[in-house]
Amino acid sequence: MSQFGKRFVHDEDLAWEIVGEGLRRKIMSYDNNVMMVKVAFEKGAVGSLHSHYHTQISYVESGAFEITIEGKTEVLKQGDTYYIPPHIVHGAVALEVGVLVDVFAPFREDFV
């Protein structure tokens, strides 16, 4: 079921999609301009270094992560956020079980 333009979304109604070893995600809602995605990490799971043309802002819902943006790494924990401009190399390593909430503008066509 598409989450395109959904006004109200209940987390329990969405299935997790396996996207890598120790990684799963839920596309919460989106339209052509913006997308929110919840990503769950097992301890030690890696969001490999990559880049994309989307602006990204992420919120650490739970856990702790090593976040690398343009070669600089910091540890972020629950309640912290980070911003990634378009075309900047970035990645994440889960130091413990945790969840990131990613917001992309425009939406990630490759996720739907």
Short mmCIF file of N, CA and C in Angstrom, two decimals:
data_model
loop_
_atom_site.label_atom_id
_atom_site.label_comp_id
_atom_site.label_asym_id
_atom_site.label_seq_id
_atom_site.Cartn_x
_atom_site.Cartn_y
_atom_site.Cartn_z
N MET A 1 0.84 -1.19 0.00
CA MET A 1 0.00 0.00 0.00
C MET A 1 0.87 1.24 0.00
N SER A 2 0.59 2.16 -0.85
CA SER A 2 1.39 3.38 -0.97
C SER A 2 1.08 4.33 0.17
N GLN A 3 2.11 4.99 0.65
CA GLN A 3 1.96 6.00 1.68
C GLN A 3 1.91 7.40 1.06
N PHE A 4 1.77 7.48 -0.26
CA PHE A 4 1.76 8.76 -0.95
C PHE A 4 0.61 9.63 -0.46
N GLY A 5 0.97 10.78 0.10
CA GLY A 5 -0.02 11.77 0.51
C GLY A 5 -0.91 11.37 1.66
N LYS A 6 -0.57 10.31 2.40
CA LYS A 6 -1.40 9.88 3.53
C LYS A 6 -1.37 10.96 4.61
N ARG A 7 -2.53 11.37 5.07
CA ARG A 7 -2.63 12.41 6.09
C ARG A 7 -2.35 11.87 7.49
N PHE A 8 -2.82 10.66 7.76
CA PHE A 8 -2.62 10.03 9.06
C PHE A 8 -2.00 8.66 8.84
N VAL A 9 -0.94 8.37 9.56
CA VAL A 9 -0.25 7.09 9.42
C VAL A 9 -0.05 6.50 10.80
N HIS A 10 -0.45 5.26 10.97
CA HIS A 10 -0.27 4.55 12.23
C HIS A 10 0.87 3.56 12.07
N ASP A 11 1.89 3.74 12.87
CA ASP A 11 3.09 2.92 12.78
C ASP A 11 2.78 1.43 12.75
N GLU A 12 1.84 1.00 13.60
CA GLU A 12 1.55 -0.44 13.69
C GLU A 12 0.91 -0.99 12.42
N ASP A 13 0.43 -0.13 11.54
CA ASP A 13 -0.17 -0.58 10.28
C ASP A 13 0.86 -0.83 9.18
N LEU A 14 2.10 -0.43 9.42
CA LEU A 14 3.14 -0.55 8.40
C LEU A 14 4.07 -1.72 8.68
N ALA A 15 4.38 -2.46 7.63
CA ALA A 15 5.32 -3.58 7.75
C ALA A 15 6.75 -3.07 7.57
N TRP A 16 7.68 -3.70 8.25
CA TRP A 16 9.09 -3.40 8.06
C TRP A 16 9.57 -4.02 6.77
N GLU A 17 10.43 -3.32 6.05
CA GLU A 17 11.08 -3.81 4.84
C GLU A 17 12.56 -4.05 5.17
N ILE A 18 13.06 -5.25 4.94
CA ILE A 18 14.47 -5.55 5.17
C ILE A 18 15.28 -4.88 4.06
N VAL A 19 16.29 -4.06 4.45
CA VAL A 19 17.07 -3.33 3.44
C VAL A 19 18.56 -3.62 3.52
N GLY A 20 18.97 -4.49 4.43
CA GLY A 20 20.37 -4.84 4.56
C GLY A 20 20.55 -5.63 5.84
N GLU A 21 21.77 -6.10 6.06
CA GLU A 21 22.04 -6.88 7.26
C GLU A 21 21.86 -6.01 8.50
N GLY A 22 20.88 -6.38 9.32
CA GLY A 22 20.61 -5.64 10.54
C GLY A 22 19.88 -4.32 10.32
N LEU A 23 19.34 -4.11 9.11
CA LEU A 23 18.66 -2.86 8.76
C LEU A 23 17.27 -3.14 8.21
N ARG A 24 16.30 -2.36 8.68
CA ARG A 24 14.95 -2.44 8.13
C ARG A 24 14.34 -1.05 8.17
N ARG A 25 13.36 -0.80 7.28
CA ARG A 25 12.79 0.54 7.21
C ARG A 25 11.29 0.48 6.97
N LYS A 26 10.65 1.60 7.32
CA LYS A 26 9.24 1.85 7.03
C LYS A 26 9.16 3.22 6.38
N ILE A 27 8.52 3.27 5.21
CA ILE A 27 8.25 4.56 4.59
C ILE A 27 6.97 5.08 5.24
N MET A 28 7.11 6.12 6.04
CA MET A 28 5.99 6.60 6.84
C MET A 28 4.98 7.36 5.99
N SER A 29 5.43 8.35 5.23
CA SER A 29 4.55 9.11 4.35
C SER A 29 5.41 9.94 3.42
N TYR A 30 4.83 10.33 2.28
CA TYR A 30 5.57 11.16 1.33
C TYR A 30 4.64 11.76 0.30
N ASP A 31 5.16 12.78 -0.36
CA ASP A 31 4.56 13.30 -1.58
C ASP A 31 5.72 13.63 -2.51
N ASN A 32 5.52 14.38 -3.54
CA ASN A 32 6.61 14.66 -4.48
C ASN A 32 7.71 15.54 -3.90
N ASN A 33 7.42 16.22 -2.80
CA ASN A 33 8.36 17.18 -2.23
C ASN A 33 9.13 16.69 -1.02
N VAL A 34 8.58 15.76 -0.26
CA VAL A 34 9.19 15.37 1.01
C VAL A 34 8.81 13.92 1.34
N MET A 35 9.69 13.26 2.10
CA MET A 35 9.45 11.88 2.51
C MET A 35 10.01 11.67 3.91
N MET A 36 9.25 10.93 4.74
CA MET A 36 9.74 10.54 6.06
C MET A 36 9.87 9.02 6.10
N VAL A 37 11.05 8.56 6.57
CA VAL A 37 11.35 7.13 6.61
C VAL A 37 11.92 6.79 7.98
N LYS A 38 11.41 5.72 8.57
CA LYS A 38 11.94 5.23 9.84
C LYS A 38 12.88 4.06 9.52
N VAL A 39 14.10 4.09 10.07
CA VAL A 39 15.09 3.04 9.81
C VAL A 39 15.55 2.46 11.15
N ALA A 40 15.36 1.15 11.31
CA ALA A 40 15.76 0.45 12.53
C ALA A 40 17.09 -0.27 12.28
N PHE A 41 18.01 -0.13 13.23
CA PHE A 41 19.35 -0.71 13.15
C PHE A 41 19.55 -1.69 14.31
N GLU A 42 20.09 -2.85 14.01
CA GLU A 42 20.61 -3.72 15.06
C GLU A 42 21.98 -3.20 15.46
N LYS A 43 22.45 -3.55 16.64
CA LYS A 43 23.78 -3.13 17.07
C LYS A 43 24.81 -3.59 16.05
N GLY A 44 25.68 -2.67 15.62
CA GLY A 44 26.73 -2.98 14.65
C GLY A 44 26.32 -2.84 13.21
N ALA A 45 25.03 -2.66 12.93
CA ALA A 45 24.57 -2.50 11.54
C ALA A 45 25.15 -1.22 10.95
N VAL A 46 25.41 -1.28 9.64
CA VAL A 46 26.07 -0.17 8.95
C VAL A 46 25.19 0.36 7.83
N GLY A 47 24.97 1.65 7.86
CA GLY A 47 24.41 2.36 6.71
C GLY A 47 25.61 2.83 5.92
N SER A 48 25.97 2.11 4.87
CA SER A 48 27.21 2.35 4.13
C SER A 48 27.33 3.79 3.64
N LEU A 49 28.57 4.24 3.50
CA LEU A 49 28.82 5.58 2.96
C LEU A 49 28.21 5.68 1.57
N HIS A 50 27.48 6.76 1.33
CA HIS A 50 26.81 6.97 0.05
C HIS A 50 26.46 8.46 -0.07
N SER A 51 25.97 8.84 -1.23
CA SER A 51 25.47 10.20 -1.41
C SER A 51 24.26 10.14 -2.34
N HIS A 52 23.47 11.20 -2.32
CA HIS A 52 22.31 11.32 -3.19
C HIS A 52 21.99 12.80 -3.36
N TYR A 53 21.17 13.12 -4.33
CA TYR A 53 20.88 14.52 -4.62
C TYR A 53 19.83 15.14 -3.68
N HIS A 54 19.30 14.35 -2.77
CA HIS A 54 18.28 14.83 -1.84
C HIS A 54 18.91 15.53 -0.65
N THR A 55 18.23 16.54 -0.12
CA THR A 55 18.55 17.08 1.19
C THR A 55 18.00 16.09 2.21
N GLN A 56 18.77 15.86 3.29
CA GLN A 56 18.33 14.92 4.31
C GLN A 56 18.52 15.54 5.69
N ILE A 57 17.50 15.39 6.53
CA ILE A 57 17.60 15.72 7.95
C ILE A 57 17.17 14.47 8.70
N SER A 58 17.95 14.07 9.70
CA SER A 58 17.64 12.85 10.43
C SER A 58 17.59 13.12 11.93
N TYR A 59 16.70 12.38 12.59
CA TYR A 59 16.48 12.48 14.03
C TYR A 59 16.78 11.12 14.64
N VAL A 60 17.56 11.10 15.71
CA VAL A 60 17.86 9.85 16.42
C VAL A 60 16.72 9.61 17.40
N GLU A 61 15.81 8.71 17.02
CA GLU A 61 14.67 8.40 17.87
C GLU A 61 15.10 7.59 19.09
N SER A 62 16.05 6.67 18.88
CA SER A 62 16.55 5.85 19.98
C SER A 62 17.93 5.32 19.61
N GLY A 63 18.68 4.90 20.62
CA GLY A 63 19.99 4.31 20.39
C GLY A 63 21.10 5.34 20.30
N ALA A 64 22.24 4.87 19.81
CA ALA A 64 23.42 5.72 19.61
C ALA A 64 24.09 5.29 18.31
N PHE A 65 24.60 6.28 17.57
CA PHE A 65 25.15 6.03 16.25
C PHE A 65 26.42 6.83 16.04
N GLU A 66 27.36 6.25 15.31
CA GLU A 66 28.47 7.01 14.74
C GLU A 66 27.97 7.50 13.39
N ILE A 67 27.86 8.80 13.23
CA ILE A 67 27.40 9.39 11.98
C ILE A 67 28.59 10.07 11.32
N THR A 68 28.83 9.72 10.06
CA THR A 68 29.91 10.33 9.29
C THR A 68 29.30 11.17 8.18
N ILE A 69 29.71 12.42 8.13
CA ILE A 69 29.26 13.34 7.08
C ILE A 69 30.48 14.04 6.53
N GLU A 70 30.74 13.82 5.26
CA GLU A 70 31.86 14.47 4.57
C GLU A 70 33.18 14.26 5.31
N GLY A 71 33.40 13.00 5.77
CA GLY A 71 34.65 12.63 6.40
C GLY A 71 34.76 12.94 7.89
N LYS A 72 33.80 13.62 8.47
CA LYS A 72 33.82 13.94 9.90
C LYS A 72 32.81 13.03 10.60
N THR A 73 33.25 12.41 11.71
CA THR A 73 32.41 11.47 12.43
C THR A 73 32.13 11.98 13.84
N GLU A 74 30.87 11.88 14.25
CA GLU A 74 30.47 12.21 15.61
C GLU A 74 29.52 11.13 16.11
N VAL A 75 29.48 10.96 17.43
CA VAL A 75 28.52 10.05 18.05
C VAL A 75 27.27 10.87 18.41
N LEU A 76 26.13 10.40 17.92
CA LEU A 76 24.85 11.03 18.22
C LEU A 76 23.97 10.02 18.93
N LYS A 77 23.14 10.52 19.85
CA LYS A 77 22.27 9.65 20.64
C LYS A 77 20.84 10.18 20.60
N GLN A 78 19.95 9.48 21.28
CA GLN A 78 18.53 9.81 21.29
C GLN A 78 18.31 11.30 21.47
N GLY A 79 17.50 11.87 20.59
CA GLY A 79 17.17 13.29 20.64
C GLY A 79 18.03 14.17 19.77
N ASP A 80 19.16 13.66 19.28
CA ASP A 80 20.05 14.44 18.42
C ASP A 80 19.58 14.40 16.97
N THR A 81 20.05 15.35 16.18
CA THR A 81 19.72 15.40 14.77
C THR A 81 20.97 15.70 13.95
N TYR A 82 20.87 15.48 12.64
CA TYR A 82 21.93 15.89 11.72
C TYR A 82 21.32 16.27 10.38
N TYR A 83 22.07 17.10 9.65
CA TYR A 83 21.65 17.64 8.36
C TYR A 83 22.68 17.27 7.31
N ILE A 84 22.19 16.82 6.15
CA ILE A 84 23.07 16.44 5.04
C ILE A 84 22.61 17.17 3.78
N PRO A 85 23.45 18.08 3.28
CA PRO A 85 23.11 18.74 2.01
C PRO A 85 23.18 17.75 0.84
N PRO A 86 22.62 18.09 -0.29
CA PRO A 86 22.69 17.21 -1.47
C PRO A 86 24.14 16.88 -1.86
N HIS A 87 24.34 15.65 -2.33
CA HIS A 87 25.60 15.18 -2.92
C HIS A 87 26.75 15.03 -1.91
N ILE A 88 26.47 15.04 -0.61
CA ILE A 88 27.51 14.89 0.41
C ILE A 88 27.57 13.43 0.86
N VAL A 89 28.77 12.86 0.91
CA VAL A 89 28.95 11.47 1.33
C VAL A 89 28.70 11.36 2.83
N HIS A 90 27.90 10.36 3.20
CA HIS A 90 27.54 10.16 4.60
C HIS A 90 27.21 8.69 4.87
N GLY A 91 27.22 8.32 6.14
CA GLY A 91 26.88 6.96 6.54
C GLY A 91 26.70 6.89 8.04
N ALA A 92 26.27 5.71 8.51
CA ALA A 92 25.98 5.53 9.93
C ALA A 92 26.40 4.14 10.38
N VAL A 93 26.83 4.04 11.64
CA VAL A 93 27.10 2.76 12.28
C VAL A 93 26.36 2.77 13.61
N ALA A 94 25.55 1.74 13.86
CA ALA A 94 24.80 1.65 15.10
C ALA A 94 25.70 1.14 16.22
N LEU A 95 25.91 1.95 17.23
CA LEU A 95 26.69 1.55 18.40
C LEU A 95 25.86 0.71 19.35
N GLU A 96 24.55 0.82 19.21
CA GLU A 96 23.59 0.00 19.95
C GLU A 96 22.33 -0.07 19.11
N VAL A 97 21.39 -0.91 19.51
CA VAL A 97 20.11 -0.98 18.79
C VAL A 97 19.49 0.41 18.79
N GLY A 98 18.99 0.83 17.62
CA GLY A 98 18.40 2.16 17.56
C GLY A 98 17.59 2.40 16.31
N VAL A 99 16.94 3.58 16.29
CA VAL A 99 16.09 3.97 15.18
C VAL A 99 16.42 5.39 14.76
N LEU A 100 16.57 5.58 13.46
CA LEU A 100 16.71 6.91 12.88
C LEU A 100 15.42 7.24 12.12
N VAL A 101 15.01 8.49 12.18
CA VAL A 101 13.90 8.98 11.37
C VAL A 101 14.49 9.95 10.37
N ASP A 102 14.45 9.56 9.10
CA ASP A 102 15.04 10.35 8.02
C ASP A 102 13.95 11.11 7.28
N VAL A 103 14.24 12.37 6.96
CA VAL A 103 13.35 13.19 6.14
C VAL A 103 14.14 13.62 4.91
N PHE A 104 13.58 13.37 3.73
CA PHE A 104 14.24 13.68 2.46
C PHE A 104 13.42 14.67 1.67
N ALA A 105 14.11 15.58 0.99
CA ALA A 105 13.45 16.50 0.06
C ALA A 105 14.29 16.58 -1.21
N PRO A 106 13.73 16.31 -2.38
CA PRO A 106 12.40 15.75 -2.57
C PRO A 106 12.37 14.28 -2.13
N PHE A 107 11.24 13.62 -2.34
CA PHE A 107 11.12 12.22 -1.93
C PHE A 107 12.10 11.32 -2.66
N ARG A 108 12.43 10.18 -2.04
CA ARG A 108 13.36 9.21 -2.62
C ARG A 108 12.60 8.28 -3.56
N GLU A 109 12.69 8.55 -4.86
CA GLU A 109 12.02 7.71 -5.86
C GLU A 109 12.50 6.27 -5.77
N ASP A 110 13.78 6.10 -5.43
CA ASP A 110 14.35 4.75 -5.37
C ASP A 110 13.80 3.93 -4.20
N PHE A 111 13.07 4.55 -3.28
CA PHE A 111 12.50 3.81 -2.14
C PHE A 111 11.09 3.29 -2.43
N VAL A 112 10.46 3.79 -3.49
CA VAL A 112 9.06 3.38 -3.76
C VAL A 112 8.93 2.60 -5.04
#
